[in-house]
Amino acid sequence: MGLCLGTMGAGAGASLLTTCACGAASCCVSMTCNLCGKSFTCQKSAATRGMYVFQFILISVIAYIFSYWAHDWFKDVPVLKQCDEMQCYGNLSVYRITFGLAVYHLFFAIFLIGAKTSNDWRAGLQDGWWPIKFLCLIGIIVGSFFIPNNFFVGYGWVMVIGAGIFIIVQLVLLIEFAYSWNEGWLRKMEDEEIEGSGSNTWYYLLLSVTFLMIAGAISLTGVMYKFFAPNGCGLNAFFITINLIVAIIYCVLCVVPKIREGRPSSGLLQSSVIFLYATYLVWSALMSEPNSMLGDEKQCNPFSYTNGSKAFSVVMGAAFTIISVVWATIRTAGSSENLLGTGESTSSSGGGDIDVEKPLINTVGDDDDDAMDDEKQGTTYNYTFFHLCFCLGAMYICMLLTNWMTFRSQEPTNSTSDDGAISVDSGMASTWIKIVSGWITIILYLWSLVAPVLLPDREWN
């Protein structure tokens, strides 16, 4: 009874607030599109993605709040009373909330397989019915509080693996973004030379941004040596040093004439982007370590995941998650088709990549309905890939909120108990997942540099 009342009370409040927020967001999107009247109309695909991003942020904020207040709210709920420490209450609540979010997006990923145009009846569910979908999401989350704790002991490792996969997806997209960024600014520099204006604005801008990112990565490396690699913390020093040495290697390789001949778009800008994010990933991995690795005398993680560092990690993680998902759906629609093995594009343009020059807001000049619905001839992004990214992103947010901690169960204290006590298990698994994920992506970036030289007969885009 305590479980029902506690969970249903929190769920009803969250459901009411979420539904109201959903309605307000829907109204804002509609009003933004309609207030411009005869001037602008929002494309349906952009509005849909915006609503899913809002939904993701809202649930992430709710999970963040529960991570702090779950003990006070649910200390009398039987399924959570099995926790043997205060932190366990918050972590179990976050697990259940993000589990509901992951299941929600996984359902849509499976349900929307093969949806190619807005004429498909399933596209209506993708693009509309927002209050109903929000209520279903809240229902899944509330239902997750009825699942036995032992399920989340095993599911925790599924989320660790899923979050690791999402890190790789993030970094692969980061490589693609870095190349696109560098190519775009190089075109601006060439345009300046052709115009003969004598201005080197884009050259100095590229140089300044590259310098700032490299300086930031080097500074963060120095901070990690100071706080995470004192005498006796050899493994931490190894992680930091390997990242620095490999960064020097690919920063030098990207400007080697032979490499630039095979990959003209290579340059220090994308290497500095990879260097900065890879360094941040090492820092995040070290922050995930247990408080002490060498007994009471030496702490290799002196921050012990304080509230300030937790908030910073969550904000950074949520930002990277949303940017990655949006970039994946806007810029790499064709690539998602290849990842899914269909070998064909869903873009209405018919090409491999989505037309990035196509605006998300159209001026009204033709039929209003056609301007609003930009997916009658073909979807502008892959629905399944989109929801899979959010599913993995939900797992990643869960790991950030819980500091990559899993659970371990103990033997039941009596024969009538189904579950034993649940306690937090903070080990090195999450640290290694982040480190290895970063190494894999760095290997992919190095391969993108040397592959055109090693295999010159192949076409490399």
Short mmCIF file of C-alpha atoms in Angstrom, two decimals:
data_model
loop_
_atom_site.label_atom_id
_atom_site.label_comp_id
_atom_site.label_asym_id
_atom_site.label_seq_id
_atom_site.Cartn_x
_atom_site.Cartn_y
_atom_site.Cartn_z
CA MET A 1 0.00 0.00 0.00
CA GLY A 2 2.86 2.37 0.80
CA LEU A 3 4.35 1.66 -2.60
CA CYS A 4 1.05 2.36 -4.35
CA LEU A 5 0.33 5.58 -2.49
CA GLY A 6 3.87 6.93 -2.63
CA THR A 7 4.46 6.10 -6.24
CA MET A 8 1.01 7.05 -7.49
CA GLY A 9 1.12 10.34 -5.58
CA ALA A 10 4.48 11.31 -7.04
CA GLY A 11 3.44 9.97 -10.42
CA ALA A 12 0.16 11.90 -10.42
CA GLY A 13 1.94 15.13 -9.57
CA ALA A 14 4.62 14.53 -12.16
CA SER A 15 1.98 13.55 -14.70
CA LEU A 16 -0.03 16.72 -14.10
CA LEU A 17 3.01 18.97 -14.27
CA THR A 18 4.42 17.19 -17.30
CA THR A 19 1.12 17.24 -19.19
CA CYS A 20 0.70 20.95 -18.46
CA ALA A 21 4.27 21.58 -19.56
CA CYS A 22 3.64 19.55 -22.70
CA GLY A 23 0.51 21.54 -23.49
CA ALA A 24 2.34 24.81 -22.90
CA ALA A 25 5.22 23.70 -25.12
CA SER A 26 2.84 22.59 -27.85
CA CYS A 27 1.07 25.95 -27.68
CA CYS A 28 4.38 27.80 -27.81
CA VAL A 29 5.45 25.88 -30.90
CA SER A 30 2.10 26.47 -32.59
CA MET A 31 1.98 30.15 -31.65
CA THR A 32 5.55 30.69 -32.77
CA CYS A 33 4.71 29.18 -36.13
CA ASN A 34 1.36 30.92 -36.50
CA LEU A 35 2.05 34.37 -35.07
CA CYS A 36 4.29 35.12 -38.00
CA GLY A 37 1.19 34.71 -40.12
CA LYS A 38 1.98 35.27 -43.75
CA SER A 39 5.70 35.64 -43.19
CA PHE A 40 6.97 32.28 -41.88
CA THR A 41 5.82 28.75 -41.21
CA CYS A 42 7.65 26.13 -39.15
CA GLN A 43 8.42 22.86 -40.83
CA LYS A 44 6.72 19.95 -39.14
CA SER A 45 9.89 17.87 -38.82
CA ALA A 46 11.67 20.70 -36.96
CA ALA A 47 8.73 21.21 -34.58
CA THR A 48 8.56 17.47 -33.88
CA ARG A 49 12.23 17.23 -33.02
CA GLY A 50 11.94 20.30 -30.84
CA MET A 51 9.13 18.70 -28.85
CA TYR A 52 11.12 15.49 -28.29
CA VAL A 53 14.12 17.55 -27.15
CA PHE A 54 11.88 19.45 -24.72
CA GLN A 55 10.46 16.15 -23.48
CA PHE A 56 13.95 14.73 -22.95
CA ILE A 57 15.12 17.81 -21.04
CA LEU A 58 12.00 17.83 -18.83
CA ILE A 59 12.37 14.17 -17.80
CA SER A 60 16.11 14.66 -17.22
CA VAL A 61 15.38 17.59 -14.90
CA ILE A 62 12.80 15.51 -13.02
CA ALA A 63 15.34 12.69 -12.64
CA TYR A 64 17.92 15.19 -11.38
CA ILE A 65 15.47 16.47 -8.73
CA PHE A 66 14.62 12.92 -7.66
CA SER A 67 18.31 12.09 -7.27
CA TYR A 68 18.43 14.56 -4.36
CA TRP A 69 14.96 14.29 -2.80
CA ALA A 70 13.98 10.64 -3.31
CA HIS A 71 15.04 9.69 0.23
CA ASP A 72 12.64 12.21 1.79
CA TRP A 73 9.80 11.39 -0.59
CA PHE A 74 10.06 7.60 -0.81
CA LYS A 75 11.68 6.48 2.43
CA ASP A 76 8.46 4.64 3.36
CA VAL A 77 8.00 2.96 -0.04
CA PRO A 78 8.68 -0.79 0.48
CA VAL A 79 10.62 -1.33 -2.74
CA LEU A 80 13.02 1.51 -1.82
CA LYS A 81 13.17 0.78 1.91
CA GLN A 82 15.51 -2.08 1.03
CA CYS A 83 18.27 0.49 0.37
CA ASP A 84 20.95 0.37 3.04
CA GLU A 85 22.22 3.93 2.38
CA MET A 86 20.68 7.31 1.51
CA GLN A 87 22.37 7.55 -1.90
CA CYS A 88 20.69 4.32 -2.97
CA TYR A 89 17.23 5.95 -2.81
CA GLY A 90 18.15 8.64 -5.32
CA ASN A 91 19.99 6.29 -7.65
CA LEU A 92 17.17 3.74 -7.74
CA SER A 93 14.68 6.51 -8.50
CA VAL A 94 16.86 7.82 -11.33
CA TYR A 95 17.21 4.30 -12.70
CA ARG A 96 13.44 3.90 -12.82
CA ILE A 97 12.75 7.32 -14.38
CA THR A 98 15.37 6.98 -17.11
CA PHE A 99 14.34 3.36 -17.67
CA GLY A 100 10.85 4.62 -18.50
CA LEU A 101 12.33 7.22 -20.89
CA ALA A 102 14.52 4.60 -22.59
CA VAL A 103 11.62 2.15 -23.00
CA TYR A 104 9.45 4.94 -24.40
CA HIS A 105 11.97 5.78 -27.14
CA LEU A 106 12.79 2.13 -27.78
CA PHE A 107 9.10 1.48 -28.48
CA PHE A 108 9.02 4.31 -31.02
CA ALA A 109 12.29 3.14 -32.60
CA ILE A 110 10.77 -0.30 -33.23
CA PHE A 111 7.28 0.97 -34.07
CA LEU A 112 8.54 3.43 -36.71
CA ILE A 113 10.85 1.06 -38.59
CA GLY A 114 10.26 1.58 -42.30
CA ALA A 115 8.26 4.81 -42.00
CA LYS A 116 9.27 6.80 -45.09
CA THR A 117 6.76 9.64 -45.51
CA SER A 118 4.21 11.59 -43.51
CA ASN A 119 1.53 9.71 -45.43
CA ASP A 120 2.38 6.62 -43.37
CA TRP A 121 -0.23 6.34 -40.61
CA ARG A 122 2.52 5.82 -38.04
CA ALA A 123 3.96 9.27 -38.81
CA GLY A 124 0.87 10.79 -37.21
CA LEU A 125 1.88 9.27 -33.89
CA GLN A 126 5.44 10.47 -34.36
CA ASP A 127 4.38 14.07 -35.04
CA GLY A 128 1.31 14.49 -32.85
CA TRP A 129 -0.77 13.22 -29.92
CA TRP A 130 1.63 14.91 -27.50
CA PRO A 131 -0.56 14.98 -24.35
CA ILE A 132 -1.37 11.29 -24.81
CA LYS A 133 2.28 10.42 -25.38
CA PHE A 134 3.35 12.36 -22.30
CA LEU A 135 0.75 10.56 -20.19
CA CYS A 136 1.98 7.21 -21.54
CA LEU A 137 5.57 8.17 -20.71
CA ILE A 138 4.59 9.09 -17.14
CA GLY A 139 2.63 5.84 -16.92
CA ILE A 140 5.70 3.82 -17.90
CA ILE A 141 7.80 5.67 -15.33
CA VAL A 142 5.23 5.13 -12.56
CA GLY A 143 4.95 1.47 -13.54
CA SER A 144 8.73 1.09 -13.25
CA PHE A 145 8.43 1.74 -9.49
CA PHE A 146 6.58 -1.57 -9.21
CA ILE A 147 9.50 -3.51 -10.73
CA PRO A 148 11.57 -5.49 -8.17
CA ASN A 149 14.97 -4.06 -7.31
CA ASN A 150 16.83 -7.15 -8.51
CA PHE A 151 15.83 -6.27 -12.07
CA PHE A 152 17.78 -3.00 -11.83
CA VAL A 153 20.83 -4.78 -10.43
CA GLY A 154 21.17 -6.48 -13.82
CA TYR A 155 19.73 -3.65 -15.89
CA GLY A 156 22.37 -1.31 -14.46
CA TRP A 157 25.01 -3.08 -16.54
CA VAL A 158 22.82 -2.80 -19.65
CA MET A 159 22.74 0.96 -19.09
CA VAL A 160 26.50 1.08 -18.56
CA ILE A 161 27.03 -0.62 -21.93
CA GLY A 162 24.35 1.52 -23.62
CA ALA A 163 25.94 4.70 -22.25
CA GLY A 164 29.33 3.52 -23.51
CA ILE A 165 27.87 2.99 -26.99
CA PHE A 166 26.35 6.47 -26.85
CA ILE A 167 29.75 7.95 -26.00
CA ILE A 168 31.15 6.33 -29.15
CA VAL A 169 28.20 7.66 -31.19
CA GLN A 170 28.83 11.12 -29.72
CA LEU A 171 32.49 11.06 -30.63
CA VAL A 172 31.93 9.70 -34.14
CA LEU A 173 29.46 12.54 -34.71
CA LEU A 174 32.02 14.91 -33.20
CA ILE A 175 34.59 13.81 -35.79
CA GLU A 176 32.10 14.40 -38.60
CA PHE A 177 31.18 17.80 -37.12
CA ALA A 178 34.84 18.79 -36.79
CA TYR A 179 35.52 17.99 -40.45
CA SER A 180 32.41 19.91 -41.56
CA TRP A 181 33.37 22.89 -39.40
CA ASN A 182 36.91 22.98 -40.81
CA GLU A 183 35.69 22.64 -44.40
CA GLY A 184 33.18 25.44 -43.91
CA TRP A 185 35.74 27.88 -42.57
CA LEU A 186 38.27 26.95 -45.25
CA ARG A 187 35.64 27.82 -47.86
CA LYS A 188 35.15 31.19 -46.18
CA MET A 189 38.90 31.79 -46.36
CA GLU A 190 38.96 30.87 -50.05
CA ASP A 191 36.02 33.23 -50.73
CA GLU A 192 37.94 36.06 -49.07
CA GLU A 193 40.94 35.38 -51.31
CA ILE A 194 38.78 35.26 -54.45
CA GLU A 195 37.06 38.54 -53.54
CA GLY A 196 40.47 40.11 -52.98
CA SER A 197 39.24 42.11 -50.01
CA GLY A 198 42.58 41.79 -48.28
CA SER A 199 40.82 40.73 -45.09
CA ASN A 200 42.01 37.63 -43.25
CA THR A 201 39.11 37.53 -40.81
CA TRP A 202 38.31 33.85 -41.23
CA TYR A 203 41.99 32.86 -41.13
CA TYR A 204 42.56 34.61 -37.82
CA LEU A 205 39.26 33.32 -36.45
CA LEU A 206 40.21 29.74 -37.31
CA LEU A 207 43.66 30.24 -35.81
CA SER A 208 42.26 31.78 -32.61
CA VAL A 209 39.62 29.09 -32.02
CA THR A 210 42.16 26.33 -32.67
CA PHE A 211 44.63 27.89 -30.25
CA LEU A 212 41.98 28.34 -27.54
CA MET A 213 40.82 24.71 -27.75
CA ILE A 214 44.36 23.33 -27.66
CA ALA A 215 45.21 25.64 -24.75
CA GLY A 216 42.06 24.53 -22.94
CA ALA A 217 42.91 20.84 -23.43
CA ILE A 218 46.48 21.35 -22.23
CA SER A 219 45.28 23.31 -19.19
CA LEU A 220 42.76 20.60 -18.29
CA THR A 221 45.55 18.02 -18.67
CA GLY A 222 47.66 19.99 -16.18
CA VAL A 223 44.74 20.13 -13.74
CA MET A 224 44.29 16.35 -14.01
CA TYR A 225 47.99 15.75 -13.32
CA LYS A 226 47.69 17.99 -10.26
CA PHE A 227 44.59 16.47 -8.68
CA PHE A 228 44.23 12.95 -10.08
CA ALA A 229 47.83 11.76 -10.54
CA PRO A 230 49.80 12.32 -7.33
CA ASN A 231 52.51 9.85 -6.42
CA GLY A 232 51.02 6.39 -6.24
CA CYS A 233 48.17 6.94 -8.72
CA GLY A 234 49.96 5.35 -11.65
CA LEU A 235 46.84 4.26 -13.53
CA ASN A 236 45.47 7.80 -13.60
CA ALA A 237 48.81 9.14 -14.79
CA PHE A 238 48.80 6.48 -17.52
CA PHE A 239 45.35 7.55 -18.76
CA ILE A 240 46.31 11.23 -18.85
CA THR A 241 49.71 10.64 -20.47
CA ILE A 242 48.37 8.33 -23.19
CA ASN A 243 45.73 10.89 -24.11
CA LEU A 244 48.38 13.64 -24.33
CA ILE A 245 50.84 11.58 -26.39
CA VAL A 246 48.19 10.41 -28.87
CA ALA A 247 46.92 14.00 -29.19
CA ILE A 248 50.41 15.17 -30.15
CA ILE A 249 50.55 12.39 -32.76
CA TYR A 250 47.30 13.26 -34.53
CA CYS A 251 47.91 17.01 -34.24
CA VAL A 252 51.20 16.51 -36.10
CA LEU A 253 49.75 14.02 -38.60
CA CYS A 254 46.93 16.33 -39.67
CA VAL A 255 49.40 18.91 -41.06
CA VAL A 256 51.81 16.47 -42.72
CA PRO A 257 51.84 17.26 -46.48
CA LYS A 258 51.27 13.62 -47.48
CA ILE A 259 48.22 13.39 -45.20
CA ARG A 260 46.81 16.69 -46.48
CA GLU A 261 47.28 15.50 -50.05
CA GLY A 262 45.05 12.51 -49.39
CA ARG A 263 42.72 14.36 -47.02
CA PRO A 264 42.68 18.07 -48.01
CA SER A 265 40.12 18.88 -45.33
CA SER A 266 42.43 17.76 -42.51
CA GLY A 267 43.75 20.48 -40.24
CA LEU A 268 44.45 21.52 -36.69
CA LEU A 269 40.89 22.73 -36.08
CA GLN A 270 39.31 19.27 -36.03
CA SER A 271 42.31 17.85 -34.18
CA SER A 272 41.88 20.50 -31.49
CA VAL A 273 38.18 19.62 -31.21
CA ILE A 274 39.02 15.93 -30.73
CA PHE A 275 41.83 16.79 -28.30
CA LEU A 276 39.60 18.97 -26.13
CA TYR A 277 36.70 16.52 -25.97
CA ALA A 278 38.94 13.47 -25.47
CA THR A 279 40.61 15.30 -22.58
CA TYR A 280 37.20 16.14 -21.09
CA LEU A 281 36.28 12.45 -21.42
CA VAL A 282 39.40 11.41 -19.50
CA TRP A 283 38.51 13.94 -16.80
CA SER A 284 34.97 12.54 -16.64
CA ALA A 285 36.37 9.00 -16.39
CA LEU A 286 38.64 9.96 -13.50
CA MET A 287 35.71 11.65 -11.76
CA SER A 288 33.88 8.30 -11.97
CA GLU A 289 36.56 6.47 -10.00
CA PRO A 290 35.86 5.24 -6.48
CA ASN A 291 36.89 7.73 -3.82
CA SER A 292 40.03 5.85 -2.89
CA MET A 293 42.09 3.34 -4.81
CA LEU A 294 45.02 3.00 -2.45
CA GLY A 295 43.44 2.79 0.97
CA ASP A 296 42.88 5.61 3.41
CA GLU A 297 46.25 7.26 2.91
CA LYS A 298 45.96 8.18 -0.77
CA GLN A 299 42.95 9.40 -2.72
CA CYS A 300 43.20 9.36 -6.50
CA ASN A 301 39.82 11.09 -6.84
CA PRO A 302 39.87 13.90 -4.25
CA PHE A 303 36.61 15.44 -5.48
CA SER A 304 34.57 12.38 -4.45
CA TYR A 305 31.83 13.50 -6.83
CA THR A 306 30.65 16.55 -4.92
CA ASN A 307 27.35 18.26 -5.67
CA GLY A 308 29.07 20.93 -7.73
CA SER A 309 30.92 18.45 -9.91
CA LYS A 310 27.75 16.40 -10.27
CA ALA A 311 25.75 19.38 -11.51
CA PHE A 312 28.51 20.32 -13.96
CA SER A 313 28.73 16.75 -15.29
CA VAL A 314 24.96 16.53 -15.73
CA VAL A 315 24.74 19.87 -17.54
CA MET A 316 27.65 19.01 -19.84
CA GLY A 317 26.32 15.51 -20.46
CA ALA A 318 22.80 16.73 -21.22
CA ALA A 319 24.16 19.39 -23.57
CA PHE A 320 26.32 16.89 -25.48
CA THR A 321 23.42 14.44 -25.60
CA ILE A 322 20.99 16.93 -27.13
CA ILE A 323 23.57 18.37 -29.53
CA SER A 324 24.53 14.86 -30.66
CA VAL A 325 20.95 13.79 -31.29
CA VAL A 326 20.04 17.00 -33.13
CA TRP A 327 23.22 16.88 -35.22
CA ALA A 328 22.63 13.21 -36.00
CA THR A 329 19.13 13.86 -37.30
CA ILE A 330 19.85 17.10 -39.17
CA ARG A 331 23.27 16.44 -40.68
CA THR A 332 23.67 12.67 -40.98
CA ALA A 333 20.31 11.36 -42.13
CA GLY A 334 21.96 9.45 -44.95
CA SER A 335 24.62 8.06 -42.63
CA SER A 336 21.93 6.73 -40.31
CA GLU A 337 20.51 4.73 -43.19
CA ASN A 338 23.89 3.10 -43.71
CA LEU A 339 24.21 2.39 -39.99
CA LEU A 340 20.83 0.69 -40.06
CA GLY A 341 21.80 -1.30 -43.13
CA THR A 342 18.98 -0.18 -45.41
CA GLY A 343 21.31 1.31 -47.97
CA GLU A 344 18.83 3.97 -49.07
CA SER A 345 18.09 7.52 -48.02
CA THR A 346 14.93 8.77 -46.46
CA SER A 347 15.70 12.32 -47.45
CA SER A 348 13.24 13.82 -49.81
CA SER A 349 16.13 15.14 -51.83
CA GLY A 350 16.99 11.60 -52.78
CA GLY A 351 20.67 11.99 -51.98
CA GLY A 352 22.80 10.27 -49.40
CA ASP A 353 22.91 13.26 -47.08
CA ILE A 354 20.17 15.59 -46.05
CA ASP A 355 20.24 18.97 -47.69
CA VAL A 356 21.67 21.18 -44.98
CA GLU A 357 20.90 24.27 -47.00
CA LYS A 358 17.18 23.56 -46.72
CA PRO A 359 15.83 25.95 -44.06
CA LEU A 360 13.95 24.76 -41.02
CA ILE A 361 11.66 27.77 -41.38
CA ASN A 362 10.15 28.49 -44.78
CA THR A 363 8.75 31.71 -46.13
CA VAL A 364 5.16 31.32 -47.18
CA GLY A 365 4.71 31.63 -50.88
CA ASP A 366 3.25 28.34 -51.95
CA ASP A 367 0.62 26.15 -50.39
CA ASP A 368 0.62 26.55 -46.61
CA ASP A 369 0.13 22.85 -45.93
CA ASP A 370 3.08 21.92 -48.13
CA ALA A 371 5.22 24.48 -46.34
CA MET A 372 4.23 23.06 -42.97
CA ASP A 373 4.54 19.38 -43.93
CA ASP A 374 8.02 18.90 -45.39
CA GLU A 375 7.84 15.10 -45.29
CA LYS A 376 5.10 14.27 -47.79
CA GLN A 377 7.65 13.10 -50.35
CA GLY A 378 10.05 11.58 -47.83
CA THR A 379 11.14 11.90 -44.21
CA THR A 380 13.91 14.40 -43.55
CA TYR A 381 15.47 12.17 -40.89
CA ASN A 382 15.36 8.52 -39.92
CA TYR A 383 12.75 8.08 -37.19
CA THR A 384 14.21 4.84 -35.86
CA PHE A 385 17.76 6.21 -35.67
CA PHE A 386 16.43 9.35 -33.97
CA HIS A 387 14.68 7.41 -31.19
CA LEU A 388 17.58 4.97 -30.76
CA CYS A 389 19.85 7.96 -30.11
CA PHE A 390 17.44 9.22 -27.45
CA CYS A 391 17.15 5.72 -25.95
CA LEU A 392 20.93 5.50 -25.54
CA GLY A 393 20.95 9.13 -24.41
CA ALA A 394 18.53 8.28 -21.59
CA MET A 395 20.95 5.58 -20.41
CA TYR A 396 23.81 8.06 -20.62
CA ILE A 397 21.93 10.67 -18.55
CA CYS A 398 21.19 7.98 -15.95
CA MET A 399 24.88 7.16 -15.65
CA LEU A 400 25.74 10.84 -15.27
CA LEU A 401 23.14 11.34 -12.53
CA THR A 402 24.31 8.28 -10.61
CA ASN A 403 28.04 8.76 -11.25
CA TRP A 404 28.06 5.51 -13.25
CA MET A 405 27.19 3.53 -10.15
CA THR A 406 25.50 0.15 -10.36
CA PHE A 407 23.78 -1.83 -7.60
CA ARG A 408 24.54 -5.03 -5.77
CA SER A 409 21.99 -7.10 -3.93
CA GLN A 410 22.47 -8.95 -0.67
CA GLU A 411 20.81 -12.10 0.55
CA PRO A 412 17.24 -11.65 1.84
CA THR A 413 17.11 -11.16 5.57
CA ASN A 414 14.17 -13.56 5.94
CA SER A 415 12.41 -16.21 3.95
CA THR A 416 9.35 -14.02 3.24
CA SER A 417 11.36 -11.29 1.55
CA ASP A 418 11.69 -11.41 -2.22
CA ASP A 419 14.62 -9.03 -2.41
CA GLY A 420 17.59 -8.55 -0.17
CA ALA A 421 19.11 -5.22 0.73
CA ILE A 422 20.31 -3.07 -2.16
CA SER A 423 23.50 -1.05 -1.97
CA VAL A 424 25.46 1.14 -4.37
CA ASP A 425 28.39 -0.47 -6.13
CA SER A 426 30.99 2.08 -7.24
CA GLY A 427 33.72 0.34 -9.20
CA MET A 428 36.16 0.94 -12.05
CA ALA A 429 33.91 -0.43 -14.82
CA SER A 430 32.49 2.96 -15.77
CA THR A 431 35.95 4.52 -15.82
CA TRP A 432 37.23 1.88 -18.22
CA ILE A 433 34.16 2.19 -20.44
CA LYS A 434 34.77 5.92 -20.87
CA ILE A 435 38.49 5.48 -21.42
CA VAL A 436 38.12 2.65 -23.95
CA SER A 437 35.30 4.48 -25.76
CA GLY A 438 37.60 7.47 -26.12
CA TRP A 439 40.43 5.27 -27.41
CA ILE A 440 38.17 3.65 -30.00
CA THR A 441 37.07 7.01 -31.32
CA ILE A 442 40.63 8.36 -31.44
CA ILE A 443 41.59 5.27 -33.47
CA LEU A 444 38.72 6.06 -35.85
CA TYR A 445 39.94 9.64 -36.20
CA LEU A 446 43.51 8.49 -36.86
CA TRP A 447 42.14 6.08 -39.45
CA SER A 448 40.24 8.93 -41.13
CA LEU A 449 43.59 10.73 -41.51
CA VAL A 450 45.76 7.88 -42.79
CA ALA A 451 43.19 5.81 -44.73
CA PRO A 452 43.26 7.99 -47.90
CA VAL A 453 47.04 7.59 -47.98
CA LEU A 454 47.05 3.85 -47.32
CA LEU A 455 44.15 3.12 -49.70
CA PRO A 456 44.37 5.81 -52.39
CA ASP A 457 42.21 3.88 -54.90
CA ARG A 458 39.11 4.18 -52.72
CA GLU A 459 36.85 7.23 -52.55
CA TRP A 460 36.86 8.91 -49.14
CA ASN A 461 34.18 11.47 -48.33
#
